[in-house]
CSV table of C-alpha atoms in Angstrom, one decimal:
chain,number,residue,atom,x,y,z
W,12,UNK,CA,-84.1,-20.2,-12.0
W,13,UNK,CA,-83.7,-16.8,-10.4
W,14,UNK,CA,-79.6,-17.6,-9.3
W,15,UNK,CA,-78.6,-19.4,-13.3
W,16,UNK,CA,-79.8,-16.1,-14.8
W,17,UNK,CA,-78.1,-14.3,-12.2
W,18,UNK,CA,-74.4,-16.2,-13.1
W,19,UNK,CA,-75.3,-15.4,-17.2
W,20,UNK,CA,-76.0,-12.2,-17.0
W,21,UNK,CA,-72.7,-11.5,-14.5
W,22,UNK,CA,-70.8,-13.7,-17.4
W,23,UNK,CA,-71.8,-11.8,-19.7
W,24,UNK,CA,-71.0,-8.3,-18.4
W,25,UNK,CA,-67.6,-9.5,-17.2
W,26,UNK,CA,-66.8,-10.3,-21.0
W,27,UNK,CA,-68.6,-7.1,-22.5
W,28,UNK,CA,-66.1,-4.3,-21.2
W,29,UNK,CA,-63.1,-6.4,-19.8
W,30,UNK,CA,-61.1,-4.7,-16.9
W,31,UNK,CA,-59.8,-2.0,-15.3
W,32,UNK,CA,-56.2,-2.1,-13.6
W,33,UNK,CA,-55.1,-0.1,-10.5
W,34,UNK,CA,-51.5,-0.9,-10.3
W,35,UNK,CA,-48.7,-0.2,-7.7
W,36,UNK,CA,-46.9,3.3,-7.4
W,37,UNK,CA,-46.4,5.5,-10.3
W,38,UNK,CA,-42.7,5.2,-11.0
W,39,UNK,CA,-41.1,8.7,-12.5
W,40,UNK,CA,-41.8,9.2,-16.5
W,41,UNK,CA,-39.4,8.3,-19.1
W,42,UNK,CA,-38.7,11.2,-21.3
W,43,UNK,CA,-37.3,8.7,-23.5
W,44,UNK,CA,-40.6,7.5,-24.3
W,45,UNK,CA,-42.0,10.6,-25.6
W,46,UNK,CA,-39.0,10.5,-28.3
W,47,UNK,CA,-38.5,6.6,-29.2
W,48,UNK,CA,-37.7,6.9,-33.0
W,49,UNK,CA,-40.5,5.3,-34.9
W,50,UNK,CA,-40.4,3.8,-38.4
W,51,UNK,CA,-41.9,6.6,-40.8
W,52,UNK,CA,-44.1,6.0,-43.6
W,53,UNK,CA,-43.8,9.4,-46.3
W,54,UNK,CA,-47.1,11.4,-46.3
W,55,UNK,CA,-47.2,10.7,-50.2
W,56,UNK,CA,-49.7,9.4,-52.9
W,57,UNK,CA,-53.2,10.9,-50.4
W,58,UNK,CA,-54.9,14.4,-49.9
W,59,UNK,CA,-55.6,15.1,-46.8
W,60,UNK,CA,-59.2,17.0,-45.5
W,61,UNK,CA,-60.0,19.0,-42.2
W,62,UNK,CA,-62.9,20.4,-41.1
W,63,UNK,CA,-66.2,20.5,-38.8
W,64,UNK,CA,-69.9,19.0,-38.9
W,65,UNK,CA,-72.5,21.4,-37.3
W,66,UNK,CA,-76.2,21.7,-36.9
W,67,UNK,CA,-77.4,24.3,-39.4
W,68,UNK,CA,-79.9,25.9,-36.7
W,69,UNK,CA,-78.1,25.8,-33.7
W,70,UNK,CA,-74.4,25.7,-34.9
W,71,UNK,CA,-73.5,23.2,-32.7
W,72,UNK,CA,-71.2,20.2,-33.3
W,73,UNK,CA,-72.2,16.8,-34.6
W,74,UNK,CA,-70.5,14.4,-32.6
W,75,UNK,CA,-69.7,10.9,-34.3
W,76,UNK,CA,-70.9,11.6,-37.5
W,77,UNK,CA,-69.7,9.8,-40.9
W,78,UNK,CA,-68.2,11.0,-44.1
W,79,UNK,CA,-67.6,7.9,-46.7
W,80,UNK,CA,-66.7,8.5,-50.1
W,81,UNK,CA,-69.0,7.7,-51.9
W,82,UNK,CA,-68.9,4.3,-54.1
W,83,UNK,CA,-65.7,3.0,-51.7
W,84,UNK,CA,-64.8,1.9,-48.8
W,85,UNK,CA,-63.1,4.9,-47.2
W,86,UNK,CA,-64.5,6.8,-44.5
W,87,UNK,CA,-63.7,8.2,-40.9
W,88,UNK,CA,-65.8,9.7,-38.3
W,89,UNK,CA,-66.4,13.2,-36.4
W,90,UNK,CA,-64.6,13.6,-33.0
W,91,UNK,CA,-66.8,14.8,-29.7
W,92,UNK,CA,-65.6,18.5,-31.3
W,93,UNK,CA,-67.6,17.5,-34.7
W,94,UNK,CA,-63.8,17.7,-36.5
W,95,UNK,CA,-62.7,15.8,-38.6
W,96,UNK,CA,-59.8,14.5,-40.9
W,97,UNK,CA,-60.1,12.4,-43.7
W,98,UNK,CA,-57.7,11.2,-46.4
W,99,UNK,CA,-58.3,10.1,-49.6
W,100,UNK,CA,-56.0,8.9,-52.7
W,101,UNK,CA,-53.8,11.5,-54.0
W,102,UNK,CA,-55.6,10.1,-57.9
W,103,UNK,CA,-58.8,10.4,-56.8
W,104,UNK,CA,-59.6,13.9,-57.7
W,105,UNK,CA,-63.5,13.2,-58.9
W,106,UNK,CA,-66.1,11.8,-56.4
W,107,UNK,CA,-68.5,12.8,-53.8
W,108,UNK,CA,-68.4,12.5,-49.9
W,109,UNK,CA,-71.7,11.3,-48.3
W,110,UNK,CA,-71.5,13.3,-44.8
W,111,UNK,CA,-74.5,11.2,-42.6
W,112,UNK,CA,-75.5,11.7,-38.9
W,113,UNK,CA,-78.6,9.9,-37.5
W,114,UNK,CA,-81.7,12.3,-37.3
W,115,UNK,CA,-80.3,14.4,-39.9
W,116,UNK,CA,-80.2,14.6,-43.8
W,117,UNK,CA,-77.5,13.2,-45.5
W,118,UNK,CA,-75.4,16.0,-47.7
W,119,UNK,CA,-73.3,14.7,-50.8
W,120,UNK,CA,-70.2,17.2,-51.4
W,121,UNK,CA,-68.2,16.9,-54.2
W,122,UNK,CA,-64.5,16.4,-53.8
W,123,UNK,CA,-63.5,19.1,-55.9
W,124,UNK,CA,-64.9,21.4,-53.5
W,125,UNK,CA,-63.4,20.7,-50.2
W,126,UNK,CA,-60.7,22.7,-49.2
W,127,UNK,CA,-57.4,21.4,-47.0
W,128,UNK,CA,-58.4,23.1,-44.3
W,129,UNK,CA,-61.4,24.7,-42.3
W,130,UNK,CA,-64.0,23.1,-44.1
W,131,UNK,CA,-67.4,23.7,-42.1
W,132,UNK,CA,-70.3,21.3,-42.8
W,133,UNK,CA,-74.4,22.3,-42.1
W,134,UNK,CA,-76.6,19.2,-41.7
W,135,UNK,CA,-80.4,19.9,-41.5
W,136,UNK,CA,-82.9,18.1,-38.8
W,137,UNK,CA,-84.9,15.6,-40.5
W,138,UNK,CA,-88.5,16.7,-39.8
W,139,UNK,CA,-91.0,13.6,-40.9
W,140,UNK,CA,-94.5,14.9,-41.0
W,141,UNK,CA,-97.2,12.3,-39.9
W,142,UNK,CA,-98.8,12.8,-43.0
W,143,UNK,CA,-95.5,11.5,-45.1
W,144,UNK,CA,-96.0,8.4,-42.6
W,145,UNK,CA,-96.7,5.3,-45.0
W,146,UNK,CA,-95.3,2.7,-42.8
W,147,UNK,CA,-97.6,1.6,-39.2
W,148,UNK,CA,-95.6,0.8,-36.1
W,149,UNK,CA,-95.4,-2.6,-35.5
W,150,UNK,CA,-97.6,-4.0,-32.6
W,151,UNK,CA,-94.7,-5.2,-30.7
W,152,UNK,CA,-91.8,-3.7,-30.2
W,153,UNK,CA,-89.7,-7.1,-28.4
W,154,UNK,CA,-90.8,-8.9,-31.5
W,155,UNK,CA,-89.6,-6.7,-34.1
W,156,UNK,CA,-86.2,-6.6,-31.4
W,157,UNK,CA,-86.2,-10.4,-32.0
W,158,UNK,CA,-86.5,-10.4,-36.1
W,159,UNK,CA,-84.0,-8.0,-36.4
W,160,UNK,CA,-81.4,-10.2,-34.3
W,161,UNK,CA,-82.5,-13.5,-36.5
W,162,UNK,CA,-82.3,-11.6,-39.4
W,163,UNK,CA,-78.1,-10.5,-39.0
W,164,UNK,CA,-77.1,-14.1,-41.1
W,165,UNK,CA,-79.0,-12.8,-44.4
W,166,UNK,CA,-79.1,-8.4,-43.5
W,167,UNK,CA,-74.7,-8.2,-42.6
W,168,UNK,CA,-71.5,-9.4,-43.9
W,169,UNK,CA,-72.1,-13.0,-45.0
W,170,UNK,CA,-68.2,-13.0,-46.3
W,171,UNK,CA,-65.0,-12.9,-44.4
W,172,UNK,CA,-64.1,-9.5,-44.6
W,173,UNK,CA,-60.3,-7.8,-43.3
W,174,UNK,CA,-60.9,-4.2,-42.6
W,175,UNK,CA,-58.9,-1.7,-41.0
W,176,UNK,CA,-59.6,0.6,-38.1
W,177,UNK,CA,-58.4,3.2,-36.0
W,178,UNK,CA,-58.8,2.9,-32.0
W,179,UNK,CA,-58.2,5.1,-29.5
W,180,UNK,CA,-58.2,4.8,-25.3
W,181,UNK,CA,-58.2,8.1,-23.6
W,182,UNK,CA,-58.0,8.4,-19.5
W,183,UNK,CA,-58.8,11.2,-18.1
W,184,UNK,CA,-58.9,12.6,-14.1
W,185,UNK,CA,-62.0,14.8,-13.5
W,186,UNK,CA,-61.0,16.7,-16.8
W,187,UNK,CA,-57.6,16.1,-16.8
W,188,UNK,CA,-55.8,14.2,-19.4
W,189,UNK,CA,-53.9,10.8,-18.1
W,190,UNK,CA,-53.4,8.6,-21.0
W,191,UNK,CA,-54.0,8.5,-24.5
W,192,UNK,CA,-53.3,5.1,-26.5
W,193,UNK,CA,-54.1,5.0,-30.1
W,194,UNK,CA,-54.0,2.4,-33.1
W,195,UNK,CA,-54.2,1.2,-35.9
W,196,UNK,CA,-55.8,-2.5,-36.2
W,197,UNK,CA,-56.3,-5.1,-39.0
W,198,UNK,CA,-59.9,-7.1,-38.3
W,199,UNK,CA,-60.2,-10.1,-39.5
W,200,UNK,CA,-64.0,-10.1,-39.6
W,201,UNK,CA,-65.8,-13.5,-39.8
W,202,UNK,CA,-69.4,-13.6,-41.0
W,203,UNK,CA,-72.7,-12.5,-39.4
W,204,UNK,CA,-74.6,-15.6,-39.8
W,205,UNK,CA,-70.8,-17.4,-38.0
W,206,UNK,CA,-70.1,-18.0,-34.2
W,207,UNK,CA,-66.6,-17.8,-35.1
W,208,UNK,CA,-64.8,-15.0,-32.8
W,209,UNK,CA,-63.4,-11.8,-34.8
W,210,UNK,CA,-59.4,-11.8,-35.0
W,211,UNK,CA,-57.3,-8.3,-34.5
W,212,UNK,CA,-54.0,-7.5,-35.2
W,213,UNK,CA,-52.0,-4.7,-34.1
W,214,UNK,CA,-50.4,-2.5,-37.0
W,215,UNK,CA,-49.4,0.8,-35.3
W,216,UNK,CA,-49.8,1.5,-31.7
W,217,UNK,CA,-48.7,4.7,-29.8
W,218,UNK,CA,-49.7,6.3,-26.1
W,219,UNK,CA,-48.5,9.6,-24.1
W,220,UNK,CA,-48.8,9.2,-20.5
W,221,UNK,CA,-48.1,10.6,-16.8
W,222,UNK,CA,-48.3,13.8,-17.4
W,223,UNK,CA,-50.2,14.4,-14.4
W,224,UNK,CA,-50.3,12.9,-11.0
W,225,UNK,CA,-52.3,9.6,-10.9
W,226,UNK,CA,-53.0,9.7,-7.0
W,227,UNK,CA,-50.8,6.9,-6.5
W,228,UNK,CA,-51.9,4.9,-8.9
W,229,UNK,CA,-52.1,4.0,-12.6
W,230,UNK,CA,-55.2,3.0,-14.3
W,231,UNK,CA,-55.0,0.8,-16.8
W,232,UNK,CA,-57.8,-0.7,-19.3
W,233,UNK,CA,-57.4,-4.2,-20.6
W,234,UNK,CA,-58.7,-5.9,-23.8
W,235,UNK,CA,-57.5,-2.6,-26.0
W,236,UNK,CA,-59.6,-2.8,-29.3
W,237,UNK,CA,-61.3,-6.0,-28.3
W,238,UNK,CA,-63.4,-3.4,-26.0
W,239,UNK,CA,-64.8,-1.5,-29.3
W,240,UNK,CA,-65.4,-4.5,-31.3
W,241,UNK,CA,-67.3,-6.3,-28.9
W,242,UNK,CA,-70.5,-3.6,-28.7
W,243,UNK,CA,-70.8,-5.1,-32.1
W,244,UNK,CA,-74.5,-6.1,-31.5
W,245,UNK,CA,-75.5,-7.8,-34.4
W,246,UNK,CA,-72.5,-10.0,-34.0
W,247,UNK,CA,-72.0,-10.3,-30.1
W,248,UNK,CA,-75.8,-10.7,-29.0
W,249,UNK,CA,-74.6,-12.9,-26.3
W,250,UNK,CA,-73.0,-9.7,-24.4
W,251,UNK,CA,-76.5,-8.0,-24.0
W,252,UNK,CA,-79.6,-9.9,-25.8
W,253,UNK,CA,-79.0,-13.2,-25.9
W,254,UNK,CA,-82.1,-15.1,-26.0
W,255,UNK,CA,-82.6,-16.0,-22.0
W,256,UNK,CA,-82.2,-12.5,-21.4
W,257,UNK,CA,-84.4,-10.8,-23.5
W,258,UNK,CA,-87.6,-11.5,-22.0
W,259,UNK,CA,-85.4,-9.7,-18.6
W,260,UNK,CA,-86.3,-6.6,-20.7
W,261,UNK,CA,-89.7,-4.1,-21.6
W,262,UNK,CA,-89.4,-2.7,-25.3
W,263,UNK,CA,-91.3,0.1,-26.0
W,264,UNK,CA,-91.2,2.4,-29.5
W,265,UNK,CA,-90.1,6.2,-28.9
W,266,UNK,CA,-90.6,8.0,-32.5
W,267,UNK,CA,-89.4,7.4,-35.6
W,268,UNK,CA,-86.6,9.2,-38.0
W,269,UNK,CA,-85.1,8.3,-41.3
W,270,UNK,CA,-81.6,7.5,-42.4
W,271,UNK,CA,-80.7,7.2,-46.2
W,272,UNK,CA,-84.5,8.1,-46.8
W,273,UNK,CA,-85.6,4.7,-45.0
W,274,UNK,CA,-87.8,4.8,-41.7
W,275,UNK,CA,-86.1,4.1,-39.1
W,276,UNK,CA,-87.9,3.4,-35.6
W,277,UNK,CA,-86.7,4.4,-32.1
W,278,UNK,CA,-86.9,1.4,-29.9
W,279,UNK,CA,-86.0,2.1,-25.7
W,280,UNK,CA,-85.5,-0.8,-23.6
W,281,UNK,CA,-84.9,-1.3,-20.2
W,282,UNK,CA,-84.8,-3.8,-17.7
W,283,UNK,CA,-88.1,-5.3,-15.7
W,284,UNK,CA,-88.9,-4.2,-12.3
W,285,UNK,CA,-87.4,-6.7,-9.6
W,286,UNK,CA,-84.5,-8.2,-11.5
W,287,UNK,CA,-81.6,-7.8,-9.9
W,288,UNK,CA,-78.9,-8.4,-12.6
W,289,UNK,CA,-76.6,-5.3,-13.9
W,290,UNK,CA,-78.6,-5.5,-17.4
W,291,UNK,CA,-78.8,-2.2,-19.7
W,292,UNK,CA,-80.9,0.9,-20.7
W,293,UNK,CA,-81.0,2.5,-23.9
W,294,UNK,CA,-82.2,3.1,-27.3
W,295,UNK,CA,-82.0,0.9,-30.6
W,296,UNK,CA,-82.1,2.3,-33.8
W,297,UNK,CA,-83.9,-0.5,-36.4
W,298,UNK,CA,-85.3,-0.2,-39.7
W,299,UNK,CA,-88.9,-1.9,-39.4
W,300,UNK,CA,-89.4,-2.6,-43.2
W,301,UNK,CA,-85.8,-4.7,-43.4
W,302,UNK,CA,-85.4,-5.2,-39.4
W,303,UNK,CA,-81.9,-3.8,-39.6
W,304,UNK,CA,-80.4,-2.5,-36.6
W,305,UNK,CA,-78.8,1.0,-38.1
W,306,UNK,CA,-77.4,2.1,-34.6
W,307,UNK,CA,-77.6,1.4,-30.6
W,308,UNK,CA,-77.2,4.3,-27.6
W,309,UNK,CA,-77.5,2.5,-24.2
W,310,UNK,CA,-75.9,2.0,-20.9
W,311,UNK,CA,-75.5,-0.4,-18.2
W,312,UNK,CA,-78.4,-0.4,-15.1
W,313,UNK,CA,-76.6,0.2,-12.1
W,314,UNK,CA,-78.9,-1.2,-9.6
W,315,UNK,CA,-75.7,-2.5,-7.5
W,316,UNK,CA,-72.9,-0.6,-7.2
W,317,UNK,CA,-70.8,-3.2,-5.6
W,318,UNK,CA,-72.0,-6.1,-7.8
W,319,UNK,CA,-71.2,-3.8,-10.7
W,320,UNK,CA,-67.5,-2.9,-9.5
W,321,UNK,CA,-67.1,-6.8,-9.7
W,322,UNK,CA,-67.8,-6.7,-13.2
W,323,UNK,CA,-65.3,-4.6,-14.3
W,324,UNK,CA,-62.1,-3.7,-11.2
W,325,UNK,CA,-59.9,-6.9,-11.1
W,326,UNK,CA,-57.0,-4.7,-9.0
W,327,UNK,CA,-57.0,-2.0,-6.7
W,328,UNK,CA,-55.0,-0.5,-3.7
W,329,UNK,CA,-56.3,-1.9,-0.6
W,330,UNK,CA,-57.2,1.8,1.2
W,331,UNK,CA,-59.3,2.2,-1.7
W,332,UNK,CA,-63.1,1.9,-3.2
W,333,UNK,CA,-63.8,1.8,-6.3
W,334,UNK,CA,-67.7,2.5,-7.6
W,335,UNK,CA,-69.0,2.6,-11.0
W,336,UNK,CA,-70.7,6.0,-11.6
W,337,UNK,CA,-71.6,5.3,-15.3
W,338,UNK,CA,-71.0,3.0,-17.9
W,339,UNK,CA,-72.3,3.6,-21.8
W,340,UNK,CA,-71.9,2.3,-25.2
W,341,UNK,CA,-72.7,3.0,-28.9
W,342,UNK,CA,-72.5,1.5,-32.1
W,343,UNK,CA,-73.3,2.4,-35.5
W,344,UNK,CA,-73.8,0.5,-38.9
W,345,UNK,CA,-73.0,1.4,-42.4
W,346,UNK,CA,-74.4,-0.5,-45.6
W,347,UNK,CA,-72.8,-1.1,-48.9
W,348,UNK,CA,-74.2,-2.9,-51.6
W,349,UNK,CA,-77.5,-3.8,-49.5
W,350,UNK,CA,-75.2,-5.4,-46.8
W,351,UNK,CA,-74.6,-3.4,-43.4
W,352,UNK,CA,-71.6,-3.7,-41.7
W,353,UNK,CA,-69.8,-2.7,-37.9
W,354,UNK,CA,-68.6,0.9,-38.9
W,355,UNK,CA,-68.1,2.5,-35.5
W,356,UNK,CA,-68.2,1.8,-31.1
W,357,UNK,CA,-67.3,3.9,-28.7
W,358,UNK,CA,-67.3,3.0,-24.6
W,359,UNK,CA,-67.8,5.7,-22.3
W,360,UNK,CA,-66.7,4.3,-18.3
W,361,UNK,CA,-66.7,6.7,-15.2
W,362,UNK,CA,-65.2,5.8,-12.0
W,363,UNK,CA,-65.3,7.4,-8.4
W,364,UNK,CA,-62.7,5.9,-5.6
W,365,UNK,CA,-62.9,6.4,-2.3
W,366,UNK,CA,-59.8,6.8,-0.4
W,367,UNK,CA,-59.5,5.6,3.5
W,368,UNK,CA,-58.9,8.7,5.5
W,369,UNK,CA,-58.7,11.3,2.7
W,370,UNK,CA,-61.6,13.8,2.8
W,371,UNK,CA,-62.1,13.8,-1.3
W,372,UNK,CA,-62.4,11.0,-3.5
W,373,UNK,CA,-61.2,11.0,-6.7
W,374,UNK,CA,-63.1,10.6,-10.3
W,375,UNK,CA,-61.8,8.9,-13.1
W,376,UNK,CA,-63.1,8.3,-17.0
W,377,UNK,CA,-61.9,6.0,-19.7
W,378,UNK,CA,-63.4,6.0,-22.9
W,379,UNK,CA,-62.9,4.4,-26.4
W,380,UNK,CA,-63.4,4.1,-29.6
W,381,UNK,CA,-62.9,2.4,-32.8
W,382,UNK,CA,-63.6,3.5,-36.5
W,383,UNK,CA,-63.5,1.1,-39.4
W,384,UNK,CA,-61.9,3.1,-42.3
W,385,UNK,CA,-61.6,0.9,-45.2
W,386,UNK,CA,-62.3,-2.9,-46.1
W,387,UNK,CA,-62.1,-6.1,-48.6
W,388,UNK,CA,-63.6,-9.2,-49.0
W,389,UNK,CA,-61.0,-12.2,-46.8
W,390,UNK,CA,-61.5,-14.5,-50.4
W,391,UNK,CA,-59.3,-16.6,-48.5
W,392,UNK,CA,-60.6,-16.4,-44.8
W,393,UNK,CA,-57.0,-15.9,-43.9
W,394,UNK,CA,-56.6,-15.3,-39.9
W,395,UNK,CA,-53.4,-13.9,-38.6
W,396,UNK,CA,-51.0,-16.3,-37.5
W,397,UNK,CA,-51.3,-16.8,-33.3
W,398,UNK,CA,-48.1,-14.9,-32.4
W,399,UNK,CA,-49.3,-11.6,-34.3
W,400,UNK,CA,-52.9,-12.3,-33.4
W,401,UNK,CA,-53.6,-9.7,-29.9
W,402,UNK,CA,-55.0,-11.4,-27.1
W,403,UNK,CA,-58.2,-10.1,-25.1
W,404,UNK,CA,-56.3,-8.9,-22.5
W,405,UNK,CA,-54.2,-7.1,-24.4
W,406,UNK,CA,-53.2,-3.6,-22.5
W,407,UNK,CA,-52.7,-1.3,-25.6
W,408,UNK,CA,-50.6,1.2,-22.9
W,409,UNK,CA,-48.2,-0.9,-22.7
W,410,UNK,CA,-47.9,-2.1,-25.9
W,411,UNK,CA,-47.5,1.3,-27.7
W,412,UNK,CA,-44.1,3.0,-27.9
W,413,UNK,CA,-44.4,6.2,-27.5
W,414,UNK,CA,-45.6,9.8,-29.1
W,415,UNK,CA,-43.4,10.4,-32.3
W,416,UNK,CA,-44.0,12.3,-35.8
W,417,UNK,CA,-47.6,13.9,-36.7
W,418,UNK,CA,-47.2,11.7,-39.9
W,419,UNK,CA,-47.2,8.8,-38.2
W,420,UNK,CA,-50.1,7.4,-39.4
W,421,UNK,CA,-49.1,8.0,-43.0
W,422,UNK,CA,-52.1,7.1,-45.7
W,423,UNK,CA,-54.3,5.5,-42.9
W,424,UNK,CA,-57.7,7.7,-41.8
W,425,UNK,CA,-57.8,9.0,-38.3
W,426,UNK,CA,-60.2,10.3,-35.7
W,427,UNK,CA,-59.2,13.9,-35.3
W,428,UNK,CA,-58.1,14.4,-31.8
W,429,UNK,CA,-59.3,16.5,-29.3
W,430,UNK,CA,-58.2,19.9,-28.8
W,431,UNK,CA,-57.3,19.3,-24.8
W,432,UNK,CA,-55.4,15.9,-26.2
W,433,UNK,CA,-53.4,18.2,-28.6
W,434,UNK,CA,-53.2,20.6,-26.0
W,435,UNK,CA,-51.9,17.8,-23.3
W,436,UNK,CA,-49.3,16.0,-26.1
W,437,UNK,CA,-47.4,19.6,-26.8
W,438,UNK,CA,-47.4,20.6,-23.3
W,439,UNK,CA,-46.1,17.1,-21.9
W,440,UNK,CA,-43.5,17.1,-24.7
W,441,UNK,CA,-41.9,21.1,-24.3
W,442,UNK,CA,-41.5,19.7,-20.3
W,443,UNK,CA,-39.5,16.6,-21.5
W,444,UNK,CA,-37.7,18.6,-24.1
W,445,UNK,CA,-36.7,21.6,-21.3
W,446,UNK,CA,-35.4,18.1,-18.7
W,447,UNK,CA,-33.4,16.9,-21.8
W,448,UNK,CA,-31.8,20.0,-22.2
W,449,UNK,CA,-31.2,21.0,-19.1
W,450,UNK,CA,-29.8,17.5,-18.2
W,451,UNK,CA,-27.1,18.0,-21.2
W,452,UNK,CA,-26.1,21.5,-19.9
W,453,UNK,CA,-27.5,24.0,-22.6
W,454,UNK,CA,-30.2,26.3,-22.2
W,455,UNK,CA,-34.0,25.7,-22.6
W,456,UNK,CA,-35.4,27.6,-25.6
């Protein structure tokens, strides 16, 4: 019994976060890449909105948190800054945005008065006092853990939905910037209560990379968006609870907090004493009156740091070892019309290698994430055709073309990027600029 769970649980990481790549000798960068003319879409017929989502005490950012406008389907997300950027139609000039971040009270701000730029949103702490307390825990908190995953057919999406989402890959070297991949993807979502697998297509893709040494090598993540879309819980519970594995865990409740005024417990979880298998750790986030999973923080165990490299290195240099140090997911859920929905993932991997005969060793993150910004009803389940469909070992790197106009992305919602990205883009792309001229005999400005 003990070695069948052992091979589904190892199946079932190996499909969760797909690969990484450590590929030959870095080869000298293509300026050419940097400039590749794109085809551009006119930044016409949308406003555009900037700003940052704070803590009202402490001032401090509120990472991942969601503005939607309200009564549609548009929406984008708060970087690891709390900054954001969203776009709405140019004719929509009445409205309200509901800004929402777990723990805290929502805040409705009408359109009208956000400003273009340097708009700076206070969320208070929901404090729940036990007197306002009108709902008991439930006895068991694996049970409740079980309902909620029975529950996803009638709770989510029972229609074919095609939403759109924006993904991003960044790679990073101790702080460093590597890589940064970004997209734009059409999801062709099929229904909770289905088996049927979720089908992407690429829209817009575009990456900056090498522009700083790599060691000798060049890390590469495979399966793109397919990484994201698959922390979908509520419609993946094979890749963490499926139902052999869910007695492998303890549930406990934590506390409780409210989202949209509605309880919502803390549930932790983590793996039994004695099991061996690279399970997970973390916290889910579940509404006890509807059993609705609302949001889910948790990691992978790492009680084997060599079975765990299995799971996720399929090529590396052979002077080299390459350890897990942490890997860590999220997903959150948004609801409209009493139905809840995959809104937002992100995937968090850290990496050490060990180099024979060099005295340091080198540490490497790669992290993702993926946004759902708008969405219809599929009325006519349509799936994309197989040769535009993306397979799951799609490497987004070297799919995308190349860095090209800020407007880019024309009408489609973003997560705003980091300052350090903005910081690495400019800096990588005056170098190529200063080569280019210098290569055609005129001076650098």
């Amino acid at each position: 019994m003990r070695n069948h769970t052992h091979q589904i649980s190892r199946k079932t990481l190996k499909h969760i976060l797909f690969a990484l790549f450590f590929i030959g000798s870095l080869g000298t960068p293509k300026a050419s890449a940097f400039f590749q003319q794109e085809d551009q879409e006119q930044e016409i017929g949308f406003d555009q909105y900037k700003g940052k989502i704070m803590d009202s005490d402490s001032k401090k950012p509120l990472v991942f948190a969601t503005l939607t406008v309200e009564n549609t389907n548009i929406s984008t997300i708060s970087n690891t800054e709390g900054e954001f950027a969203l776009k709405v139609p140019e004719s929509m000039k009445e409205g309200n945005v509901i800004v929402a971040f777990l723990g805290y009270k929502n805040k409705s701000i009408p359109l009208s008065q956000f400003k273009e730029e340097n708009n700076k949103i206070y969320l208070d702490v929901f404090v729940e006092m036990l007197g306002e307390v009108s709902l008991s825990v439930p006895k068991d908190a694996e049970e409740l853990v079980r309902e909620t995953l029975k529950g996803r057919g009638q709770n989510y999406f029972s229609d074919p939905t095609l939403m759109t989402a924006f993904y991003r890959e960044t790679i990073k070297k101790r702080k460093k910037n590597v890589s940064l991949s970004e997209a734009v993807v059409n999801i062709y979502k099929s229904p909770y209560n289905s088996n049927k697998k979720d089908g992407v297509k690429l829209y817009k893709a575009r990456k900056s990379t090498d522009y700083n040494k790599l060691d000798t090598v060049a890390l590469k993540l495979q399966g793109g968006p397919f990484n994201a879309l698959y922390v979908d819980i509520m419609k993946y519970p094979e890749y963490i609870f499926q139902e052999k594995s869910l007695g492998m865990y303890n549930f406990s409740f934590d506390r409780s907090t409210r989202v949209d005024d509605r309880r919502i417990f803390v549930i932790n979880f983590t793996q039994k004493p004695g099991i061996a298998e690279q399970l997970y750790k973390g916290q889910l986030f579940i509404d006890a009156e509807r059993k609705i999973l609302t949001s889910a923080i948790y990691s992978l165990n790492i009680t084997d740091k060599y079975e765990a490299a299995k799971l996720f290195v399929r090529k590396k240099p052979a002077n080299a070892k390459v350890w897990p140090n942490k890997i860590a997911y999220r997903v959150d859920y948004r609801e409209k019309n009493g139905k809840w929905y995959y809104g937002y993932s992100n995937v968090l991997l850290e990496f050490k290698i060990d180099w024979d005969k060099k005295l340091f060793n080198s540490v490497y993150s790669l992290s993702c994430e993926m946004a759902v910004t708008d969405w219809e009803k599929n009325l006519t389940n349509e799936m994309p055709k197989a040769r535009d469909r993306i397979k799951t070992s799609i490497i987004l790197g070297d799919e995308a073309v190349g860095f090209a106009d800020p407007d880019f992305w024309g009408e489609y919602n973003i997560i705003e990027p980091e300052k350090s990205i903005e910081s690495a883009i400019k800096k990588i792309q005056r170098q190529l600029k200063k080569s280019k001229n210098k290569a055609a005999g005129s001076p650098a400005p």
